[in-house]
CSV table of C-alpha atoms in Angstrom, one decimal:
chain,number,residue,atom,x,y,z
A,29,UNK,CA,120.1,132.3,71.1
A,30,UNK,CA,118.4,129.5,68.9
A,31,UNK,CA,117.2,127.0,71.2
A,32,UNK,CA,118.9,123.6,71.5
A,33,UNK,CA,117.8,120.9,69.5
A,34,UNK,CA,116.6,118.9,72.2
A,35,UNK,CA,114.6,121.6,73.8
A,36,UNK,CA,112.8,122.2,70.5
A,37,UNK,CA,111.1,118.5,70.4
A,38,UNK,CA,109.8,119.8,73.8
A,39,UNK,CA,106.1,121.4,73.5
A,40,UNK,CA,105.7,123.9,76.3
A,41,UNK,CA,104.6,122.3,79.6
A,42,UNK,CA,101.0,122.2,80.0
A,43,UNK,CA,100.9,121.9,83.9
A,44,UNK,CA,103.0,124.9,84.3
A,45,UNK,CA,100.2,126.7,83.2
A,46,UNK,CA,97.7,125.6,86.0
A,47,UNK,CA,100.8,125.5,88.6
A,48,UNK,CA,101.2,129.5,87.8
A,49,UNK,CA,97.8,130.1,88.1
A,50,UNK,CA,97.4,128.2,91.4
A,51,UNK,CA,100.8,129.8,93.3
A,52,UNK,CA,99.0,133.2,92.0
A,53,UNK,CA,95.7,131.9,93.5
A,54,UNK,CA,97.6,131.0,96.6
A,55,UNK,CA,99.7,133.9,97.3
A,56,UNK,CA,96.0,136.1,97.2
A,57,UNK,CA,95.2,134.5,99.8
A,58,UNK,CA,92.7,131.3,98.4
A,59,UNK,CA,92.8,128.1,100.1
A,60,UNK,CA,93.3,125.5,96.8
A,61,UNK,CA,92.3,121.9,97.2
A,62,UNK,CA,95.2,120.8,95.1
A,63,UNK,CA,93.8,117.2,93.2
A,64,UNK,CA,96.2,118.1,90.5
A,65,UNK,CA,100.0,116.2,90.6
A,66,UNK,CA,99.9,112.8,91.7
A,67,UNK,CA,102.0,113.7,94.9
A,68,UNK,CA,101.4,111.5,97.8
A,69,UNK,CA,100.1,113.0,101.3
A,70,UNK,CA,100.7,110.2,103.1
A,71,UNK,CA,103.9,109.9,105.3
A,72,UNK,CA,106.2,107.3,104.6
A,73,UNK,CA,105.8,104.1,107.2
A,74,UNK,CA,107.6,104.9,110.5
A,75,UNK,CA,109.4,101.2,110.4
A,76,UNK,CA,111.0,102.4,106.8
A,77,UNK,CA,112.1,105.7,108.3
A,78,UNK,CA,113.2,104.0,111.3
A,79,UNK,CA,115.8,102.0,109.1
A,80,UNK,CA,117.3,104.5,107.0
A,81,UNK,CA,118.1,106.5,110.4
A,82,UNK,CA,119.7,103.4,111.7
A,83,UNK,CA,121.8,102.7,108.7
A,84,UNK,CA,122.1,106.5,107.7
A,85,UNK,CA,124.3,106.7,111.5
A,86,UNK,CA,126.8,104.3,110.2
A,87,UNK,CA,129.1,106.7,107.8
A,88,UNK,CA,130.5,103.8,105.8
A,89,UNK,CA,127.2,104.0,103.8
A,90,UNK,CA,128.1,107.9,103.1
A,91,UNK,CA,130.3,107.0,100.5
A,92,UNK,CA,129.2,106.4,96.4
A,93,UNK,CA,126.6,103.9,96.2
A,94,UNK,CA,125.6,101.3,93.8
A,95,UNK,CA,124.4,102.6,90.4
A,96,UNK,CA,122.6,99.0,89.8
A,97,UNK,CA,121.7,99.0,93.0
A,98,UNK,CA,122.9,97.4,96.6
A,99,UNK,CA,122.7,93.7,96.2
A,100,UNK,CA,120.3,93.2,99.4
A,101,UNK,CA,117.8,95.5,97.7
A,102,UNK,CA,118.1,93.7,94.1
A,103,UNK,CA,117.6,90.3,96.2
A,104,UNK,CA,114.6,91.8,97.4
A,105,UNK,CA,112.8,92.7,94.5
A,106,UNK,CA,113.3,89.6,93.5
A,107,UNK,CA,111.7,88.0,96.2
A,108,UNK,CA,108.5,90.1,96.0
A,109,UNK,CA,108.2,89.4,92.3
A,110,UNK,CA,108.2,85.8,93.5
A,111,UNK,CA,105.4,86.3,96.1
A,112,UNK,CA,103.3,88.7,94.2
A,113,UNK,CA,103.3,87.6,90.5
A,114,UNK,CA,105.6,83.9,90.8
A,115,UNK,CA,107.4,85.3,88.5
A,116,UNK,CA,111.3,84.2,89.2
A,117,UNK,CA,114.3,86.9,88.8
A,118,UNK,CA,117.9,86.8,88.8
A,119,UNK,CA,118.9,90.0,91.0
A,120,UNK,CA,122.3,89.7,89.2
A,121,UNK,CA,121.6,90.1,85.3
A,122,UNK,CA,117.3,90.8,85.5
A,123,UNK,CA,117.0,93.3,88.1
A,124,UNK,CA,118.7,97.1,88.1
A,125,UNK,CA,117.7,99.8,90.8
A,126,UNK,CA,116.7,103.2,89.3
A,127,UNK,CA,116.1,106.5,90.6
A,128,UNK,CA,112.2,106.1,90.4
A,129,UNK,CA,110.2,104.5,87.2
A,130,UNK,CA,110.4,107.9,85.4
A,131,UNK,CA,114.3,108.1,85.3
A,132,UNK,CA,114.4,104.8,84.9
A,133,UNK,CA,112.5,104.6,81.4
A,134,UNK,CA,113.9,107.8,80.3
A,135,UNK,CA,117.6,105.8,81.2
A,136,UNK,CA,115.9,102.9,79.1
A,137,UNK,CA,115.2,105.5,76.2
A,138,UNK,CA,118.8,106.4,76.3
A,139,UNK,CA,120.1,103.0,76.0
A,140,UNK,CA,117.9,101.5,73.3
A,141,UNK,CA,117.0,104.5,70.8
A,142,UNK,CA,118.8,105.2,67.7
A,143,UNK,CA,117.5,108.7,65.7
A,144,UNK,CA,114.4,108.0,63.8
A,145,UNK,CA,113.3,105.0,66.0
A,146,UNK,CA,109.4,104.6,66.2
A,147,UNK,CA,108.0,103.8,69.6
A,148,UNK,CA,104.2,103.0,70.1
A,149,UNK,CA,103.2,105.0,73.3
A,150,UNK,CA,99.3,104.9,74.5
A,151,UNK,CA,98.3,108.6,74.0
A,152,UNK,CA,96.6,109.6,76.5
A,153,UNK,CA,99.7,108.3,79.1
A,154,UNK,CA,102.2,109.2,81.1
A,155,UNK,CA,104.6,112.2,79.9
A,156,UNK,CA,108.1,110.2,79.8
A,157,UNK,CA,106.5,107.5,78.0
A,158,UNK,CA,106.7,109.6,74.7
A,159,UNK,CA,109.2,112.0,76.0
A,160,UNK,CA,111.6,110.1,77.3
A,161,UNK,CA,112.1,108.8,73.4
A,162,UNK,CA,111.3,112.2,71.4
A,163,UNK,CA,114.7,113.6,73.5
A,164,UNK,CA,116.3,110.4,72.7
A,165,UNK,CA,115.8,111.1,68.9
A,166,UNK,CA,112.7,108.5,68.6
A,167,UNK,CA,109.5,109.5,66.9
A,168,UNK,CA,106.1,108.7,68.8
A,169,UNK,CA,103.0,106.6,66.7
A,170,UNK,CA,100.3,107.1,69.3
A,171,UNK,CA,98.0,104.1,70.1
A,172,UNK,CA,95.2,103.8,71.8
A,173,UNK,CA,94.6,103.5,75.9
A,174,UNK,CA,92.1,101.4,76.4
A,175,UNK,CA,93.1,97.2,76.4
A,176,UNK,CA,90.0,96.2,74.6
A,177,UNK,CA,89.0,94.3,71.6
A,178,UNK,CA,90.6,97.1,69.7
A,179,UNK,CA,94.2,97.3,71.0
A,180,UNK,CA,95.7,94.4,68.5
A,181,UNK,CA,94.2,95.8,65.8
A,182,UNK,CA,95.3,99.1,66.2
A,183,UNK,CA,99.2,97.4,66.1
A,184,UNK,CA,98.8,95.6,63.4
A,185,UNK,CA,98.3,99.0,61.5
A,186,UNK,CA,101.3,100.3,63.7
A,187,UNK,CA,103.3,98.0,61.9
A,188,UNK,CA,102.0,98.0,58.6
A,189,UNK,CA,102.3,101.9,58.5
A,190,UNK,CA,105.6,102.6,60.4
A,191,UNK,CA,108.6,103.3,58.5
A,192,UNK,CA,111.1,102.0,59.9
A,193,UNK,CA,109.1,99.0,61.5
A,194,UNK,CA,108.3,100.2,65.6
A,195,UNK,CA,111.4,99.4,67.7
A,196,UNK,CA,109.2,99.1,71.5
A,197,UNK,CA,105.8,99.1,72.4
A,198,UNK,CA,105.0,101.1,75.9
A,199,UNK,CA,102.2,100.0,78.1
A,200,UNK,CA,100.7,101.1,81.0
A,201,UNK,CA,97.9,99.2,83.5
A,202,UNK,CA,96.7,100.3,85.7
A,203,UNK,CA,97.2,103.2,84.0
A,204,UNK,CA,98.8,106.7,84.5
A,205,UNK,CA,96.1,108.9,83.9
A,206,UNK,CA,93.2,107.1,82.6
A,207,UNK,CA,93.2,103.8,85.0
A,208,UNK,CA,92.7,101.8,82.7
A,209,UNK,CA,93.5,98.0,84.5
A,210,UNK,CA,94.7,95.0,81.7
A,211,UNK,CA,94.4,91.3,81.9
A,212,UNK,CA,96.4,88.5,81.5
A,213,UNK,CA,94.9,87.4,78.7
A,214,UNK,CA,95.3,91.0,77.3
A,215,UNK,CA,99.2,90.6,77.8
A,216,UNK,CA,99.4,87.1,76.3
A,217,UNK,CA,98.0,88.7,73.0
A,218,UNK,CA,100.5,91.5,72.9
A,219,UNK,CA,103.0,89.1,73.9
A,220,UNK,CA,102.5,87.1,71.1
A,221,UNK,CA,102.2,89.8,68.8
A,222,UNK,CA,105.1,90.9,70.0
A,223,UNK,CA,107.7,88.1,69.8
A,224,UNK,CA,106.1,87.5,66.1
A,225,UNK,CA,106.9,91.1,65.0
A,226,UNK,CA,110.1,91.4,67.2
A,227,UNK,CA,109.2,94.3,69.4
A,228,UNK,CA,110.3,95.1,72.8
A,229,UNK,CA,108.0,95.7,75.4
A,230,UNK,CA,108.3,98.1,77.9
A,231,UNK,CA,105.8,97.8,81.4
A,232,UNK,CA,105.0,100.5,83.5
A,233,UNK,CA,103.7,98.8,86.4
A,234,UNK,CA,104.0,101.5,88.9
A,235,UNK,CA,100.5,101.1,90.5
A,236,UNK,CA,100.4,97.4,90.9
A,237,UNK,CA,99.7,97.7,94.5
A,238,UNK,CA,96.9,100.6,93.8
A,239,UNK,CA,93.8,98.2,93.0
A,240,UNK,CA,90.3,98.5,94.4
A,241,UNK,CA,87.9,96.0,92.8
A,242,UNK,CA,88.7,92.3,91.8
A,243,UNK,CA,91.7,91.1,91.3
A,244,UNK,CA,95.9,92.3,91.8
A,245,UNK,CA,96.6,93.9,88.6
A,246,UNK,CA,99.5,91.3,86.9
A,247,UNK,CA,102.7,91.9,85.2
A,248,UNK,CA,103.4,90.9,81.6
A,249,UNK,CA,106.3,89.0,83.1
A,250,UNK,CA,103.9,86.7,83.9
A,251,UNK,CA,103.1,85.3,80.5
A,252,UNK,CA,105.4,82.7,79.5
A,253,UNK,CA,108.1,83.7,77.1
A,254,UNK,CA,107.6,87.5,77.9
A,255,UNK,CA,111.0,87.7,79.3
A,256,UNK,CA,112.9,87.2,76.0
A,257,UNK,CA,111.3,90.5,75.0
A,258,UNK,CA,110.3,92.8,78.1
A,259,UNK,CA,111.2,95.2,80.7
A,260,UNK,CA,108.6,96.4,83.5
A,261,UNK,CA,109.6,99.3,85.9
A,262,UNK,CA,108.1,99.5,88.7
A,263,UNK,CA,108.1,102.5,91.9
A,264,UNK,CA,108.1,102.3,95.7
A,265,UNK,CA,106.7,106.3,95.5
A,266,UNK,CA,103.1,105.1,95.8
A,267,UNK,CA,103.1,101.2,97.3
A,268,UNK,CA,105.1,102.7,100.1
A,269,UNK,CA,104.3,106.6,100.0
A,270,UNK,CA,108.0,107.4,98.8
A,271,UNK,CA,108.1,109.6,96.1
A,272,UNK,CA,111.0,111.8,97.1
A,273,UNK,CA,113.1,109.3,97.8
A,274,UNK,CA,113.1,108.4,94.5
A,275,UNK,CA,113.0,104.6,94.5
A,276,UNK,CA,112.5,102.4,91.6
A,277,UNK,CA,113.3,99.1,89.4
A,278,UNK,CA,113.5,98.2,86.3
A,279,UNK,CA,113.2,94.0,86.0
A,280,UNK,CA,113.1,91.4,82.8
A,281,UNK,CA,115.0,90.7,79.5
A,282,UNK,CA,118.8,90.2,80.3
A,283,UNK,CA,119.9,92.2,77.3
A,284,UNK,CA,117.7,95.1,77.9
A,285,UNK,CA,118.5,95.5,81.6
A,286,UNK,CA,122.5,95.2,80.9
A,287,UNK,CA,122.1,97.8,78.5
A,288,UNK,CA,120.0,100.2,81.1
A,289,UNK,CA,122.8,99.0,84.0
A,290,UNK,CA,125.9,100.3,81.3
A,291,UNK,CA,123.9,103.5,80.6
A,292,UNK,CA,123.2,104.3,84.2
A,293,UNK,CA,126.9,103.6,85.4
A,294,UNK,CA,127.7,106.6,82.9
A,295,UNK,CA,125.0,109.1,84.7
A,296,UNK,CA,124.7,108.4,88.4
A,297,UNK,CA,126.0,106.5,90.9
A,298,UNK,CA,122.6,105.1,92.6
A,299,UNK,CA,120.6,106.1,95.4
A,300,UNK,CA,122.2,106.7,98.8
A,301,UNK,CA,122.9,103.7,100.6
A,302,UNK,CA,120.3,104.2,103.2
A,303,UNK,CA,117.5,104.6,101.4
A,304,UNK,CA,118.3,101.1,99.7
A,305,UNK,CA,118.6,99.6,102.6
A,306,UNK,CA,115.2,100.8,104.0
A,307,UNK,CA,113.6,100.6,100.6
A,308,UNK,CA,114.9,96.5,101.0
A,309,UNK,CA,113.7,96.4,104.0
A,310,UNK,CA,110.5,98.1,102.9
A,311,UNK,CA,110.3,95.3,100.3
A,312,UNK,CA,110.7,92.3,102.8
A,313,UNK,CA,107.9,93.6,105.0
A,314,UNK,CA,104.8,91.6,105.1
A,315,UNK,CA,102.6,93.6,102.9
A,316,UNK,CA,100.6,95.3,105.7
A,317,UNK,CA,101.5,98.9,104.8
A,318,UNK,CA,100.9,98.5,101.3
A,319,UNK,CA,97.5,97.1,102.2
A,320,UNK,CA,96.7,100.5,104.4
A,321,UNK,CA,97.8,102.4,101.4
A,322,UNK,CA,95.6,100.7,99.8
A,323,UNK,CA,92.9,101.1,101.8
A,324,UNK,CA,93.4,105.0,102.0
A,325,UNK,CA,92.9,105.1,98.6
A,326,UNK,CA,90.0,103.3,98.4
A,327,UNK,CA,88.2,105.1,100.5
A,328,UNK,CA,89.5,108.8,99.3
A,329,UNK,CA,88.0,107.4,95.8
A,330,UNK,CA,84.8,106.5,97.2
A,331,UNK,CA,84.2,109.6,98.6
A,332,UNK,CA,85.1,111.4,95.8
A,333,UNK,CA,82.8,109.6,93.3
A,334,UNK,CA,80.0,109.9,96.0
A,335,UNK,CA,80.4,113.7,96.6
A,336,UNK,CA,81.8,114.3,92.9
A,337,UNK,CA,78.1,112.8,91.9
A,338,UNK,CA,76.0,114.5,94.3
A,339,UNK,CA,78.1,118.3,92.9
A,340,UNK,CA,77.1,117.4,89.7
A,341,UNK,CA,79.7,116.3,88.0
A,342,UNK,CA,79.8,112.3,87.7
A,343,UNK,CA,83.1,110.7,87.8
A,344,UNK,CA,83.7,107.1,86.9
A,345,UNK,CA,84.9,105.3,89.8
A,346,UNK,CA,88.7,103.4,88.7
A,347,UNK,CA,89.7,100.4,89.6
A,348,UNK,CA,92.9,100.9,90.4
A,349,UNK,CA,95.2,103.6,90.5
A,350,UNK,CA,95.5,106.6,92.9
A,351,UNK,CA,93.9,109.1,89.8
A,352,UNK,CA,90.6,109.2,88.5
A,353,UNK,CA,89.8,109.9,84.9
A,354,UNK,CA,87.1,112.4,84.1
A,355,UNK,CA,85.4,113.5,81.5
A,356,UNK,CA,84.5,117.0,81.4
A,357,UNK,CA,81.2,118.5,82.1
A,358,UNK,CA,78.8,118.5,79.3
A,359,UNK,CA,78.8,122.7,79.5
A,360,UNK,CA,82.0,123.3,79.6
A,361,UNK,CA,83.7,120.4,77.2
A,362,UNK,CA,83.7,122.6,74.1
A,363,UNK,CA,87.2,124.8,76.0
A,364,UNK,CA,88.8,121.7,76.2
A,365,UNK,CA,90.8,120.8,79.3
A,366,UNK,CA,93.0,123.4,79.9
A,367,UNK,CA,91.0,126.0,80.4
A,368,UNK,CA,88.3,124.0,82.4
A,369,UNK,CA,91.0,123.3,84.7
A,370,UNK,CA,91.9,127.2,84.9
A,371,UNK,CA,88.8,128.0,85.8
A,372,UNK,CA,88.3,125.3,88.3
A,373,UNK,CA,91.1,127.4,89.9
A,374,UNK,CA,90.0,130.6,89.6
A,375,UNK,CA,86.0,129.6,90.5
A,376,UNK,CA,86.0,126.9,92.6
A,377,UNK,CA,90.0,126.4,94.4
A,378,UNK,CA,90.1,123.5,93.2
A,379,UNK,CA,93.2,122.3,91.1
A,380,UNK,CA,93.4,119.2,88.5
A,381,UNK,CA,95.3,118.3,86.0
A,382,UNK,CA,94.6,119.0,82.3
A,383,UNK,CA,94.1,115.7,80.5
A,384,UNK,CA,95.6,117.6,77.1
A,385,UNK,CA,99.4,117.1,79.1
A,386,UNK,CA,99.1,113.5,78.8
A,387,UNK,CA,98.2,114.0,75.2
A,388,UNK,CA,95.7,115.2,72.9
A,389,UNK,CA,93.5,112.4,72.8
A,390,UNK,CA,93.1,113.3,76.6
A,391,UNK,CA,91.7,116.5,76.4
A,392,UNK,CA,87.6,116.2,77.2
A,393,UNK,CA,89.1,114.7,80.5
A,394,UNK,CA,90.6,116.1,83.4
A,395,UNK,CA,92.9,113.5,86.0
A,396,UNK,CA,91.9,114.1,89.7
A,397,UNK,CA,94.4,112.6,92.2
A,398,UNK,CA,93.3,111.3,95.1
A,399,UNK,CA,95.8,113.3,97.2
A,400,UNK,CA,94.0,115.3,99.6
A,401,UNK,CA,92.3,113.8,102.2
A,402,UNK,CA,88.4,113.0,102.7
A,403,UNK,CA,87.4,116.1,104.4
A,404,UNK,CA,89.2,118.0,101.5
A,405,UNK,CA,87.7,116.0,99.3
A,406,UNK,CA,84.2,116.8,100.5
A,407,UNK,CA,85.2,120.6,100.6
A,408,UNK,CA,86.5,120.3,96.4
A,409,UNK,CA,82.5,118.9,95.9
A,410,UNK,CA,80.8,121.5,98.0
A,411,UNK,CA,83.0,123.9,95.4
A,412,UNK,CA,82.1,122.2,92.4
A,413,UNK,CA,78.6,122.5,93.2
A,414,UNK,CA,78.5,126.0,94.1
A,415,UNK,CA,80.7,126.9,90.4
A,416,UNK,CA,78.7,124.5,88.5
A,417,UNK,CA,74.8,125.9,89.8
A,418,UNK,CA,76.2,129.8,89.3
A,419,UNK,CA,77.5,129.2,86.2
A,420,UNK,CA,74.6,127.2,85.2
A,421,UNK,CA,72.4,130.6,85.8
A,422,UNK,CA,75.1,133.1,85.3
A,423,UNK,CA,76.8,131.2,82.0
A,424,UNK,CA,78.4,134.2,80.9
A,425,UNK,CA,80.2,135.1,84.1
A,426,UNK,CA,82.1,132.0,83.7
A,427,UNK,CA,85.0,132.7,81.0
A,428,UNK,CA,88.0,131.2,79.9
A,429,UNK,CA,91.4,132.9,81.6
A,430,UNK,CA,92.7,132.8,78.0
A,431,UNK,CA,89.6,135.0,76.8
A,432,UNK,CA,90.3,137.4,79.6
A,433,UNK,CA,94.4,138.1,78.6
């Protein structure tokens, strides 16, 4: 049977590949230092689970949910985009709950795209960020990552070269892979160039709470005037180690968010009552389990950089984010990232993630999450070291998996 239309925009799934190759390692009998998806190991804070057994005893909150979400939770998003950026919400028309960022900007994709739209995406980014819109019929003008001196530029030719003029603008920071962290003056440009070229802008803010060195990473909310043209989604997976309860939002421009809201009342009826309610309470806390989060992280990435370095293989230290971005070892950069992360596998047990799946521009890097824990870490760099020095004297030993087949 043909395949569906839909399925065919689809390009086979590059992580697959490694995830085969690492359950094969596995079931031999190899002990895999997984640094590949960005799945936290960190248990979700006892006073959160606490509250959605409380609430989860009461069977009134058994029945159908909110799709926009509970009105306690929406308050409290609300409240911590006060606190944490002063920027001010309405939780009745700005504010939607969503089943995690990703659903939630593929929802988004849904609502806004017509066939043929053109989206500006950051290429390398985050899958859904293009995907979300190629199975919604849009077509993808990659951009580049980095928010530097070149960013506005490379709009302007967006612009001046897309046919039919770009509907939305994705962006990213800190960034999902390459960590890249923006400023505000950064999103006061694209604002502006924005609102002049009518554009909507959609945030992904999902490690806001993930920052190392300087300053909180802002939202583009912040900027005045954003609001008549953005959305921002943010995530409680890795502020609050909850990825499988699959907690999100999506906040800004009225019109945007009642479009996502009519949308999502079609395809789901919200997250089970109890996880709203501790995901609000969560929310209304006073910051001190995002701040050990934080500190986690911090420390998993020091280590890494430090052992990493000492291995041989030197990885820039990010700035925010749970992922590091690295480029591939001088020796082995010519079989591009896939295959350096297959045989990372196969001659180290070590698993990252191909930087090629977040787009082609992305593949002489690998991301490494920081998902395992120090000791682990260490163990990954005492591997590394040992694959890198034999295949240093041995180079022909080391060859591709796809060589082999």
């Amino acid at each position: 049977m043909e395949e569906f239309h839909k399925v065919r925009r689809l390009p086979p799934y590059v992580f697959e590949q490694v995830n085969r190759l690492k359950a094969s390692a596995r079931s031999s009998g190899a002990d895999i230092i997984d640094l590949g998806m960005g799945n936290p190991d960190l248990p979700t804070p006892k006073a959160i689970v606490d509250k959605l057994c409380e609430v989860v005893r009461d069977p009134r909150t058994h029945r159908y949910s909110s799709s926009r979400g509970i009105p306690g939770l929406r308050r409290a998003q609300a409240a911590y985009y006060a606190r944490r950026f002063g920027v001010k919400l309405n939780p009745d028309t700005q504010i939607v709950a969503t089943l995690g960022s990703k659903e939630g900007f593929a929802n988004m994709a849904q609502a806004i795209t017509a066939p043929g739209d053109v989206i500006m995406c950051p290429n390398p980014t985050y899958p859904i960020h293009a995907f979300g819109f190629i199975m919604s019929g849009g077509v993808i003008r990659s951009l580049q990552a980095e928010p530097d001196d070149g960013f506005i530029p490379a709009l302007e030719r967006g612009v001046r070269h897309s046919i039919p003029k770009p509907l939305a603008l994705i962006l990213n920071y800190p960034s999902n892979p390459t960590a890249h962290v923006a400023s505000i003056d950064f999103y006061r440009d694209v604002v502006a160039f924005a609102k002049k070229n009518d554009i909507i802008l959609l945030s992904d803010l999902a490690y806001s709470e993930i920052y190392f060195d300087g300053s909180p990473p802002p939202s583009v909310l912040q900027v005045p005037g954003a609001m008549d043209i953005a959305v921002e989604f943010t995530s409680m997976s890795k502020t609050f180690s909850m990825p499988g309860w699959r907690m999100g939002f999506a906040v800004g421009n009225e019109r945007l968010i009642s479009a996502l809201t009519r949308v999502k009342s079609y395809l789901d009826y919200g997250a089970f009552t109890p996880i709203q309610v501790a995901a609000a309470a969560a929310l209304n806390g006073d910051g001190a389990d995002i701040a050990e989060v934080r500190d986690v992280y911090r420390k998993r990435r020091d280590v890494m950089v430090d052992s990493f370095g000492r291995a041989g293989w030197t990885i820039p230290a990010p700035a925010a984010s749970m992922f590091a971005w690295a480029p591939i070892p001088e020796a082995f950069r010519h079989l591009g990232s896939l295959e350096f992360s297959k045989l990372l596998i196969e001659h180290a047990d070590v698993a990252v993630a191909p930087g090629v799946g977040f787009g082609e521009h992305g593949d002489d890097h690998v991301r490494i999450a920081l998902v395992e824990n120090e000791h682990r870490i260490r163990q990954a760099a005492r591997n590394i070291k040992r694959f890198l020095a034999s295949s240093a004297k041995q180079p022909n030993n080391v060859v591709p998996l796809v060589a082999r087949s």
